[in-house]
Short mmCIF file of C-alpha atoms in Angstrom, two decimals:
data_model
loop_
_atom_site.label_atom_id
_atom_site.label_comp_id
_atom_site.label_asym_id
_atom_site.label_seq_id
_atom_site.Cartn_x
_atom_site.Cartn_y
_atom_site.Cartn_z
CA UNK A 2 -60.50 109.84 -20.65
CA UNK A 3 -60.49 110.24 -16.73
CA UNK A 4 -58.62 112.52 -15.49
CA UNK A 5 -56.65 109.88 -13.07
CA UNK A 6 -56.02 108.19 -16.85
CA UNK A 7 -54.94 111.29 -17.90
CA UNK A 8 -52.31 111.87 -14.76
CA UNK A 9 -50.89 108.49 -15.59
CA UNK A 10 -50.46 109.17 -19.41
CA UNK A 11 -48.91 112.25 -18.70
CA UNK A 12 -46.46 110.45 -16.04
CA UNK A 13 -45.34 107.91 -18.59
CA UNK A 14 -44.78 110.49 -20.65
CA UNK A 15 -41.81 112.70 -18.22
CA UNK A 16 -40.48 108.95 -17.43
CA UNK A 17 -40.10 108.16 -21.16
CA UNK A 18 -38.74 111.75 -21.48
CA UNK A 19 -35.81 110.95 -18.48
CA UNK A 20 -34.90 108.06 -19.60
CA UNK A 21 -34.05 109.26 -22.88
CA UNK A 22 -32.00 112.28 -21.50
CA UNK A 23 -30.53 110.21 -19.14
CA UNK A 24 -29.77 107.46 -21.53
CA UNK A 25 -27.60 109.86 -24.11
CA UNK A 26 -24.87 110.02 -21.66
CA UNK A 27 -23.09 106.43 -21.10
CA UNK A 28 -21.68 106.20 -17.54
CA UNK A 29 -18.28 107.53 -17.93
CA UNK A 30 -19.39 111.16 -19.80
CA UNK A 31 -20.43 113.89 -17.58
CA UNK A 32 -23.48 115.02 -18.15
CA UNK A 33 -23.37 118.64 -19.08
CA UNK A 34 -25.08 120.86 -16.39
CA UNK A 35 -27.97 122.32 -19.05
CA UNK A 36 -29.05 118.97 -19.48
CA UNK A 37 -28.61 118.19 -15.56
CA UNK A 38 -30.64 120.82 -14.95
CA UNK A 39 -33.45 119.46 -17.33
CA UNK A 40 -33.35 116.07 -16.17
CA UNK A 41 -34.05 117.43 -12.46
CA UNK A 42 -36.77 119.08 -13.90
CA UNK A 43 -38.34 116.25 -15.50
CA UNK A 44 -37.67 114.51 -12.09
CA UNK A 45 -39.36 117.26 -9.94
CA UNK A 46 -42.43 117.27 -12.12
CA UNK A 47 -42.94 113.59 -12.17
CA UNK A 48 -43.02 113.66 -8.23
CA UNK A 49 -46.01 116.33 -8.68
CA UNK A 50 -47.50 113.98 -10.77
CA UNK A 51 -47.89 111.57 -8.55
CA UNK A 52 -48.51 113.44 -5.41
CA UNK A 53 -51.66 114.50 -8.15
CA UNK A 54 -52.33 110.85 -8.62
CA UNK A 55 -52.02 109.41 -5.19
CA UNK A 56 -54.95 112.72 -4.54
CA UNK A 57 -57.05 111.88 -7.24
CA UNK A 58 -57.32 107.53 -6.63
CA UNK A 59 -58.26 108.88 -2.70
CA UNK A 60 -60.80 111.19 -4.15
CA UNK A 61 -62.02 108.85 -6.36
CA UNK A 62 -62.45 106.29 -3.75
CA UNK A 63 -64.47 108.54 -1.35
CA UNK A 64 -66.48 109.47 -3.90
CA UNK A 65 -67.14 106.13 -5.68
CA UNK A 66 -66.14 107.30 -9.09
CA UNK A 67 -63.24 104.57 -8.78
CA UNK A 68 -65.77 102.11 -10.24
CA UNK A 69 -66.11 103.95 -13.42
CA UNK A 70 -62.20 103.99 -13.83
CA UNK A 71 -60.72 100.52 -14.76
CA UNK A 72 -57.51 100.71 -13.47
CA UNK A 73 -58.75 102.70 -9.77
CA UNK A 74 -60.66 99.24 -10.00
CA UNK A 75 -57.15 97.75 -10.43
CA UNK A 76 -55.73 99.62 -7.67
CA UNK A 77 -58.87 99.73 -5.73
CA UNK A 78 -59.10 95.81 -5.66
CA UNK A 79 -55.40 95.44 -4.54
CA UNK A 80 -56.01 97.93 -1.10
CA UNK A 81 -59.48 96.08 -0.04
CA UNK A 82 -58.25 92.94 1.43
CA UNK A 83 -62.42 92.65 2.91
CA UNK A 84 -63.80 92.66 -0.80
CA UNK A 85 -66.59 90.00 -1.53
CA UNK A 86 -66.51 87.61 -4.96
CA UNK A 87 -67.47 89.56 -7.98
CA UNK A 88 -67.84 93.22 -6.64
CA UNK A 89 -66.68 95.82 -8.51
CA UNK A 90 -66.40 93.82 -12.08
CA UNK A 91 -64.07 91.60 -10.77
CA UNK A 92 -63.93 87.69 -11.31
CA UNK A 93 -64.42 85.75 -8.06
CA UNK A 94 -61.34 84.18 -9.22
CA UNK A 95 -59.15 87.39 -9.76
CA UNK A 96 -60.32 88.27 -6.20
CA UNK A 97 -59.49 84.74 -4.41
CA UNK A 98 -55.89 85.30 -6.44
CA UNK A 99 -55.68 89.16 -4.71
CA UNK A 100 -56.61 87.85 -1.03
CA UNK A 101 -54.05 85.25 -1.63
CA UNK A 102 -51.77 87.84 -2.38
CA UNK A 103 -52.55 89.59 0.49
CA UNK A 104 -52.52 87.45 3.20
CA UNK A 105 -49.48 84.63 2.09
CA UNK A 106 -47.95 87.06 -0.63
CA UNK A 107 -46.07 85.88 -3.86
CA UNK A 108 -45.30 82.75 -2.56
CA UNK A 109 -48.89 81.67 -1.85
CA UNK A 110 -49.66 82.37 -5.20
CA UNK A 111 -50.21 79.49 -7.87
CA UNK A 112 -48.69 79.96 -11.55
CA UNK A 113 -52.67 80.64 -12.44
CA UNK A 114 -52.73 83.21 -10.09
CA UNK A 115 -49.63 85.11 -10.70
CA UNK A 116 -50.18 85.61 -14.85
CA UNK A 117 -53.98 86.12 -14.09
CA UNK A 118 -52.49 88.81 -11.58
CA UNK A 119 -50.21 90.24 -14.35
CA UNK A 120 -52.47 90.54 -16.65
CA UNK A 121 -54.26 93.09 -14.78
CA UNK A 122 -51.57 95.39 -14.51
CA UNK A 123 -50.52 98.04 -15.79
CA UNK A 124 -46.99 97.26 -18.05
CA UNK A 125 -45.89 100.29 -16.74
CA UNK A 126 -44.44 99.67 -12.87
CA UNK A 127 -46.42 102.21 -10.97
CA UNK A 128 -44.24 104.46 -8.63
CA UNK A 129 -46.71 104.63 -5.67
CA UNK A 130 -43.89 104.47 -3.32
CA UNK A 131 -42.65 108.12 -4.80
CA UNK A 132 -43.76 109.93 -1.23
CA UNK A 133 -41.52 107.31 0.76
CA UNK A 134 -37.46 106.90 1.41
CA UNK A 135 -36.23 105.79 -1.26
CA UNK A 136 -33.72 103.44 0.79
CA UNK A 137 -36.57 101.51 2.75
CA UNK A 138 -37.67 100.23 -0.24
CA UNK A 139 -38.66 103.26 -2.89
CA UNK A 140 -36.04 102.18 -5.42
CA UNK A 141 -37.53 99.21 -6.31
CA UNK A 142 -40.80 100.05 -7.28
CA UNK A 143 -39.42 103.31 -9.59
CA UNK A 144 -40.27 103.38 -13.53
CA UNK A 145 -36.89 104.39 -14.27
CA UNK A 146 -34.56 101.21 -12.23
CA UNK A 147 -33.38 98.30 -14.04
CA UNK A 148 -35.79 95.66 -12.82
CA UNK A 149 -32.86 93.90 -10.43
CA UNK A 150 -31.63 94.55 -7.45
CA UNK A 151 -27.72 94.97 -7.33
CA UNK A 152 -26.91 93.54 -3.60
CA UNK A 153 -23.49 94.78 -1.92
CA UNK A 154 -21.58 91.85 -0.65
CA UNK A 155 -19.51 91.29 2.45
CA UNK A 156 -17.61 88.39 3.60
CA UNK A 157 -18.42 86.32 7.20
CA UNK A 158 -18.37 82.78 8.96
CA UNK A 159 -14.80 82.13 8.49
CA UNK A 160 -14.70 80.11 11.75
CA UNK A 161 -18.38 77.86 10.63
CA UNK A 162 -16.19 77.05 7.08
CA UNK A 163 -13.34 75.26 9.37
CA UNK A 164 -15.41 74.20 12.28
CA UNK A 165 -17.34 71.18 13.30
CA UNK A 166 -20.88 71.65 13.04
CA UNK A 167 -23.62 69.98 14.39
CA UNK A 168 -26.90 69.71 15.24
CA UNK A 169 -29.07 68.80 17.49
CA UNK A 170 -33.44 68.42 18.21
CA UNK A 171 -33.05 69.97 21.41
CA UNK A 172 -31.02 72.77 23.33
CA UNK A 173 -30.79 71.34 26.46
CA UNK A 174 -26.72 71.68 28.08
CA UNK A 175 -23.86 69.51 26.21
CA UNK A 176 -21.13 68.39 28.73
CA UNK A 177 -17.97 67.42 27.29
CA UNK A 178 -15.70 65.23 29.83
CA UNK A 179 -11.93 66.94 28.97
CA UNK A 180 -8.45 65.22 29.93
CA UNK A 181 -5.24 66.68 29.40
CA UNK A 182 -2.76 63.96 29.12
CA UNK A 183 0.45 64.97 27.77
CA UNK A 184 2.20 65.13 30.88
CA UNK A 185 0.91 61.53 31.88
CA UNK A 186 3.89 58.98 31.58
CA UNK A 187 4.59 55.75 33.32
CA UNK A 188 7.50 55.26 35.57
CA UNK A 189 10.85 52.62 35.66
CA UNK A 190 10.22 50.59 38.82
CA UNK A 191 12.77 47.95 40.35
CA UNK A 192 12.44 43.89 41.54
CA UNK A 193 10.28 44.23 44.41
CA UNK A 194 9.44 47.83 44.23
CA UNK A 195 5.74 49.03 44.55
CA UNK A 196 4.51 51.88 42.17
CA UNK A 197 3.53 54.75 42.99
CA UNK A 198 0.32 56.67 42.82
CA UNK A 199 -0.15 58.42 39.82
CA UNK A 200 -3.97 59.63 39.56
CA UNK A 201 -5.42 61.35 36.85
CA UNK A 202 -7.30 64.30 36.38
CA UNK A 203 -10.73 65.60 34.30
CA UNK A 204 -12.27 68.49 33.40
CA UNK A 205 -15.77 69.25 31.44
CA UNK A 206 -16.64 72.23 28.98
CA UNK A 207 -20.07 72.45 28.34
CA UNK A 208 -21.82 73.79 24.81
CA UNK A 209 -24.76 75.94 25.49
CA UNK A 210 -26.72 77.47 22.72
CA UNK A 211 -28.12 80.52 23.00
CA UNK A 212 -31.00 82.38 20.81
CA UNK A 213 -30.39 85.13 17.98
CA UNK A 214 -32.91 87.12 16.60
CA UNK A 215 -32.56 88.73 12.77
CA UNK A 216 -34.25 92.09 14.13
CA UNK A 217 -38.11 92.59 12.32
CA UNK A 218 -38.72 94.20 9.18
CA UNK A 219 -42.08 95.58 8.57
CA UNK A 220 -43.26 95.58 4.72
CA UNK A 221 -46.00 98.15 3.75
CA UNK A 222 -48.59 96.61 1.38
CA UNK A 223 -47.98 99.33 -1.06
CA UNK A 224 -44.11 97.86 -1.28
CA UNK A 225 -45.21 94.29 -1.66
CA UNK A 226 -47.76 95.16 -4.36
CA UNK A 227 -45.92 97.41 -6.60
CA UNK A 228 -41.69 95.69 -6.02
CA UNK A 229 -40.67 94.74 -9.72
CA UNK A 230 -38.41 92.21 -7.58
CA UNK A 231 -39.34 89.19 -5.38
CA UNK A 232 -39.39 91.32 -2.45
CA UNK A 233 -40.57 88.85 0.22
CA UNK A 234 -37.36 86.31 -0.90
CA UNK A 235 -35.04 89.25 -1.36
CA UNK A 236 -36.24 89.65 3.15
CA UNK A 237 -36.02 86.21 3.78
CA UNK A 238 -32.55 86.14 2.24
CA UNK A 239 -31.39 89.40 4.34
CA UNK A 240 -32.64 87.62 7.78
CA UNK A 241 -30.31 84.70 7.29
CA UNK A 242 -28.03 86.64 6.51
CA UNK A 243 -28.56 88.80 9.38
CA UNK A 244 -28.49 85.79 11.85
CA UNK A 245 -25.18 84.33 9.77
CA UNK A 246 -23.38 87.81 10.57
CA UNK A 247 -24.02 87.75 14.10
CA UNK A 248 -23.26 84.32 14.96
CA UNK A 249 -20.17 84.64 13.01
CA UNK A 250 -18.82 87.39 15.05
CA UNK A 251 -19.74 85.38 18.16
CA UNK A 252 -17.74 82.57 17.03
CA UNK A 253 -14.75 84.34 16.41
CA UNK A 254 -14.76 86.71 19.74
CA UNK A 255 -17.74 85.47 22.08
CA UNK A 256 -16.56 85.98 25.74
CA UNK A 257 -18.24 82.63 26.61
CA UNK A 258 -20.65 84.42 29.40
CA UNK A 259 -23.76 85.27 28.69
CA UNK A 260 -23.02 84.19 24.52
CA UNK A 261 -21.04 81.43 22.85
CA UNK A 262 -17.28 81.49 23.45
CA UNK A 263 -14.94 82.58 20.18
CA UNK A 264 -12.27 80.16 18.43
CA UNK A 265 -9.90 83.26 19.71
CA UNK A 266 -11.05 83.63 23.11
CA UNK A 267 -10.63 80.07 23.82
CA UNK A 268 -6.99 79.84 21.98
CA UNK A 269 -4.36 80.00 24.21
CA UNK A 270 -1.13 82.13 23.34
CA UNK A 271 1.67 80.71 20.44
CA UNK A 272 3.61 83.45 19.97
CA UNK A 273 4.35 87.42 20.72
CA UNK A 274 5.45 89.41 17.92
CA UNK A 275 8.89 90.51 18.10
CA UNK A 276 9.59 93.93 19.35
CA UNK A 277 8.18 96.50 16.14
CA UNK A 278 5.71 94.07 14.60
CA UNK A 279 2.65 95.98 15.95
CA UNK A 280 1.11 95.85 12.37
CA UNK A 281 2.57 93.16 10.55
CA UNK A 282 4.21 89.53 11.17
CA UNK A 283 7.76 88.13 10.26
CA UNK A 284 8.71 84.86 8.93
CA UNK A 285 10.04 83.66 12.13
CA UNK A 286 7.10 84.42 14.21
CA UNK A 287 4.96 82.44 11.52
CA UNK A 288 7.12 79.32 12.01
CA UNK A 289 6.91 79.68 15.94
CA UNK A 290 3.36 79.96 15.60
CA UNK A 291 3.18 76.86 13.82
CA UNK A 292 5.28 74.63 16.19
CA UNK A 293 3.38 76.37 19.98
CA UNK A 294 0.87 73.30 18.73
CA UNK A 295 1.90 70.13 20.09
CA UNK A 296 2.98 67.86 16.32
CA UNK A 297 -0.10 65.50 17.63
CA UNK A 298 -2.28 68.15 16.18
CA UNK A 299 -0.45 69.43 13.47
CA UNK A 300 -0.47 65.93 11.75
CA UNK A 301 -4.21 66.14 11.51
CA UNK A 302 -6.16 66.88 8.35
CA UNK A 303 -7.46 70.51 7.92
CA UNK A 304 -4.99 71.75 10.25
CA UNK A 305 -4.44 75.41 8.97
CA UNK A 306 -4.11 79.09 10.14
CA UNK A 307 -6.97 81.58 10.44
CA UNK A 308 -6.72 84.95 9.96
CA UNK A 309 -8.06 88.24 8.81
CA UNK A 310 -8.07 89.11 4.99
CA UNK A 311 -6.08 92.61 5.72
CA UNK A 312 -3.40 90.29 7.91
CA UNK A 313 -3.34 88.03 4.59
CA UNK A 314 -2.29 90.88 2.77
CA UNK A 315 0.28 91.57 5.10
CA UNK A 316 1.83 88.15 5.00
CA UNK A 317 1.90 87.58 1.47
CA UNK A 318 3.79 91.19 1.22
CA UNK A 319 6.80 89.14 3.46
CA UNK A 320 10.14 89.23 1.19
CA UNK A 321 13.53 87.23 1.91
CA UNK A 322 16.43 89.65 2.01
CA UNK A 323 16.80 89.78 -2.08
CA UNK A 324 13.17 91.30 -2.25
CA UNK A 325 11.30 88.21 -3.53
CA UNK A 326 8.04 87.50 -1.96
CA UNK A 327 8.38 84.03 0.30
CA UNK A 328 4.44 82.87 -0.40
CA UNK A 329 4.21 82.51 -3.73
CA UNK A 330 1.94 79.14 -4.56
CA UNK A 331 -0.96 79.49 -6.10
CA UNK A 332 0.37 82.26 -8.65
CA UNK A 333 0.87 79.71 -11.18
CA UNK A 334 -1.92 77.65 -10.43
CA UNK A 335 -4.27 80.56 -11.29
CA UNK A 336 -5.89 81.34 -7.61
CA UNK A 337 -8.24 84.51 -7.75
CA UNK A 338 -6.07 87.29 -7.56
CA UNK A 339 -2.94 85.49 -7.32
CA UNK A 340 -3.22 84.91 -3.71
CA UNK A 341 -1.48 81.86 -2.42
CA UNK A 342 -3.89 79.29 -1.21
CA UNK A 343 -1.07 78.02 1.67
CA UNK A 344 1.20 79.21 4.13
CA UNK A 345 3.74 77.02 5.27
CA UNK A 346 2.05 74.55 2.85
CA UNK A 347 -1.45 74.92 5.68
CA UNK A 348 -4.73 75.68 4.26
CA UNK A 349 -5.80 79.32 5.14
CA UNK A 350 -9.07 80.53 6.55
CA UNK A 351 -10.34 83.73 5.83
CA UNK A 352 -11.94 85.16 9.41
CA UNK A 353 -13.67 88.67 8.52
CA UNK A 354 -14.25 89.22 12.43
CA UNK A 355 -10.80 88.13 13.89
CA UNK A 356 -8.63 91.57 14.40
CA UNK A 357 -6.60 93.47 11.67
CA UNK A 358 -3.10 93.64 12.84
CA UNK A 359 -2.68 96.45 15.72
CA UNK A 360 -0.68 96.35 19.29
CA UNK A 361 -1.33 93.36 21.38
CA UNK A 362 -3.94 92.34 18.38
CA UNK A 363 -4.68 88.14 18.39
CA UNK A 364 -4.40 88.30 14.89
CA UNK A 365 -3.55 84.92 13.33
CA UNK A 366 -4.53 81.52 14.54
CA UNK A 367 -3.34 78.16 14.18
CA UNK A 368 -4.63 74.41 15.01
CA UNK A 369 -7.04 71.85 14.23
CA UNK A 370 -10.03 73.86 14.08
CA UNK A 371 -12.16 71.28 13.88
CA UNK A 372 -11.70 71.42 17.93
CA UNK A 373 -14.46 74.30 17.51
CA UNK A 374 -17.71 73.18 17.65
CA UNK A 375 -20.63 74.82 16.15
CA UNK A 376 -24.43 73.98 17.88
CA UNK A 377 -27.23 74.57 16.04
CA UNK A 378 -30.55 73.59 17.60
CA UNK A 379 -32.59 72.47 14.46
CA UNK A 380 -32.60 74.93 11.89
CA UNK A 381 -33.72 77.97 11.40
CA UNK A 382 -37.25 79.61 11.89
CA UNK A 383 -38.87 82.34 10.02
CA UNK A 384 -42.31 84.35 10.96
CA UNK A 385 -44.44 86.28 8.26
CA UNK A 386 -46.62 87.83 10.69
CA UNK A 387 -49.64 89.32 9.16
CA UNK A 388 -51.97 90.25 12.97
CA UNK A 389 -53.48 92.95 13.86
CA UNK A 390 -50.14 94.77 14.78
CA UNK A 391 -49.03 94.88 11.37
CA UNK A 392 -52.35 94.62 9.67
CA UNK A 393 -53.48 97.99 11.36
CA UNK A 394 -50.53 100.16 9.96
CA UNK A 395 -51.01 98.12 6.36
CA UNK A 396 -47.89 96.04 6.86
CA UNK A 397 -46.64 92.42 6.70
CA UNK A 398 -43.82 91.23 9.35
CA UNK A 399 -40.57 89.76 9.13
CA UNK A 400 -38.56 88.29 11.65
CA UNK A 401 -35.99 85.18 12.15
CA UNK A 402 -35.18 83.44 15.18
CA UNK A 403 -31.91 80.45 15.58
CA UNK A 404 -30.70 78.74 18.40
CA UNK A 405 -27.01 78.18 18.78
CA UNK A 406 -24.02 77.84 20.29
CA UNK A 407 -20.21 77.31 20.25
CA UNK A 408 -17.29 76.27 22.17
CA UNK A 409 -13.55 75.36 22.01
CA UNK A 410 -13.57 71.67 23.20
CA UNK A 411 -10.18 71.19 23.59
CA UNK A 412 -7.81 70.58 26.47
CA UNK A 413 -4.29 70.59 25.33
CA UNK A 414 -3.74 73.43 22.82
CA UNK A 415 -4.99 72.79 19.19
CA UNK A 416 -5.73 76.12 18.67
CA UNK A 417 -2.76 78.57 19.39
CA UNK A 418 -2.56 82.67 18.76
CA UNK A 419 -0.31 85.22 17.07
CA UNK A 420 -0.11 88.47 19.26
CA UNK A 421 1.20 91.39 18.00
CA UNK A 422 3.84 92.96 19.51
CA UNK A 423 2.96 96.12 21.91
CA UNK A 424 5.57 97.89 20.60
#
């Protein structure tokens, strides 16, 4: 036996020997410190181990001794992107699966390929990522990890979910002819009496759309090759992601210069808080809120408030003068949590970028929100860039790009504010 076969042995060996340790213990027993103090151990000595292994496939390399080693073939074949058919005892078509692999990654890879591909390896997940951070990627290519990735989740695009969206094949300027007619009335003339002039006025908003960018991620080879998880779908997922988080803080508080104007920029102001509600909202206030809009636009469909999940909480703590909460629906019906699903019998929006409730805070809205419109220029584009930039420092390249844009196209007030009070 080699010794790079014996390094490997011995590794599997101190994993076996942590997880057993570890595994005595269930999650809610503390661990006494003799045994903590084995476990680290264990640990420290496995991260030796392959410091010693990563030493001895680089020896064996420079030396050629690889060749007599059938897994440094293995591991060998996976780094040598420039290998012909057939060298080193591999099939030609193990080889065209490998440069596949390579240069598209999992995706590229036919069914064939990928169980031809896992039969070569080792059942064992290699930790060659041990030297690394674990949090750029070192986790998931660890012996010891559950093989899934446990994703934390937070909430956005509140404003997309109640908006009008649209899209168009190009991103050239939008112009939107505006009119506001609600103080346009006739008049009562007499016999014989001309009429007077009475012109009328227009205005235009325009929708511009603008580009975002997901930031790059650069994957090393090493990551891409030894990830017990889809890594490449796991990036693609955190790039629209990326792109749906940024827009979505845009929409809600875009200045409109320079970058898409927010639903609450372009809201005009319903009510003030009364004198003391800096951090929270009164019954009162909520119905004045609700009748700034002009009925016209409350008697649309979808016509609901918008607000932060914190301010939510606030407003479904509200009690009548006995102590009994006044927003109670939904309790019954068996919402999640319990949380009513209306308020003043509106729909509610849940806006994760609108202000929590603070002084002079626009913290609830109200109106037809389907007045916001959302601009996306075809959809979204995504780059695996494998050139010489990347190839050179043995990485693969993320990055996505989206064009869009949105505006409040809306003239006469469907979208009113809640401010709360300064003092």
């Amino acid at each position: 036996m080699s010794k790079l076969a014996q390094l490997r042995e011995r590794r599997n060996a101190l994993a076996a020997s942590a997880n057993t340790l570890n595994n005595q213990y269930p999650a809610d027993q503390r661990m006494p410190k003799a045994e903590i103090e084995k476990l680290d151990a264990i640990l420290a000595e496995i991260e030796a181990v392959d410091g010693e292994i990563a030493r001895e496939q680089r020896l064996n390399q420079l030396s050629g001794d690889a060749l007599n080693d059938p897994q440094a073939q293995h591991d060998f074949a996976l780094n040598a992107a420039t290998r012909t058919p057939g060298a080193h005892g591999a099939s030609a078509e193990e080889t065209a699966a490998l440069r596949t692999f390579l240069t598209g990654g999992l995706s590229a890879l036919s069914g064939e390929q990928r169980t031809r591909m896992a039969s070569r390896v080792n059942p064992d997940i290699r930790a060659a990522m041990s030297t690394t951070t674990n949090t750029e990627g070192g986790y998931t290519t660890a012996l010891e990890y559950q093989r899934s990735l446990e994703s934390a989740m937070k909430q956005f695009g509140g404003v997309r979910q109640a908006a009008t969206v649209i899209q168009t094949a190009t991103g050239t300027q939008m112009q939107f002819p505006t009119a506001d007619a609600t103080a346009e009335t006739g008049e009562l003339v007499g016999q014989n009496t001309g009429a007077a002039l009475g012109e009328t006025t227009f205005g235009l908003t325009t929708l511009d759309v603008y580009k975002f960018s997901s930031k790059k991620i650069a994957l090393p080879f090493e990551l891409l090759q030894d990830s017990f998880i889809d890594i490449e779908a796991y990036i693609q997922a955190v790039l629209t992601i990326r792109l749906g988080r940024i827009q979505a803080t845009y929409h809600a508080t875009g200045t409109g210069t320079g970058q898409p104007r927010g639903i609450v920029t372009g809201a005009a102001l319903g009510k003030t808080g009364t004198t003391g509600q800096t951090t929270s909202v009164v019954y009162d206030d909520l119905v004045d809120l609700e009748h700034s809009v002009d009925p016209a636009y409350r008697s649309n469909p979808g016509v609901g408030f918008m607000l932060h999940d914190s301010s939510l909480k606030v407003v479904r703590k509200i009690k009548d003068t006995q102590g009994r909460p006044i927003f109670v629906p939904g309790y019954e019906q068996g919402n999640p949590g319990g949380a009513p699903d209306r308020l003043l019998g509106r729909p509610i929006y849940i806006c994760q970028e609108m202000a929590t409730m603070a002084a002079n805070a626009k913290s609830i809205l109200f109106g037809d929100f389907r007045k916001y419109i959302v601009r996306d220029v075809m959809d979204l584009t995504l780059f695996r860039m494998t050139d010489s930039a990347f190839t050179l420092l043995g990485q693969v390249g993320f990055v996505a790009f989206m064009r869009s844009g949105a505006n409040l196209v809306d003239a006469g007030g469907a979208v009113k504010y809640y401010a709360n009070s300064a003092t």
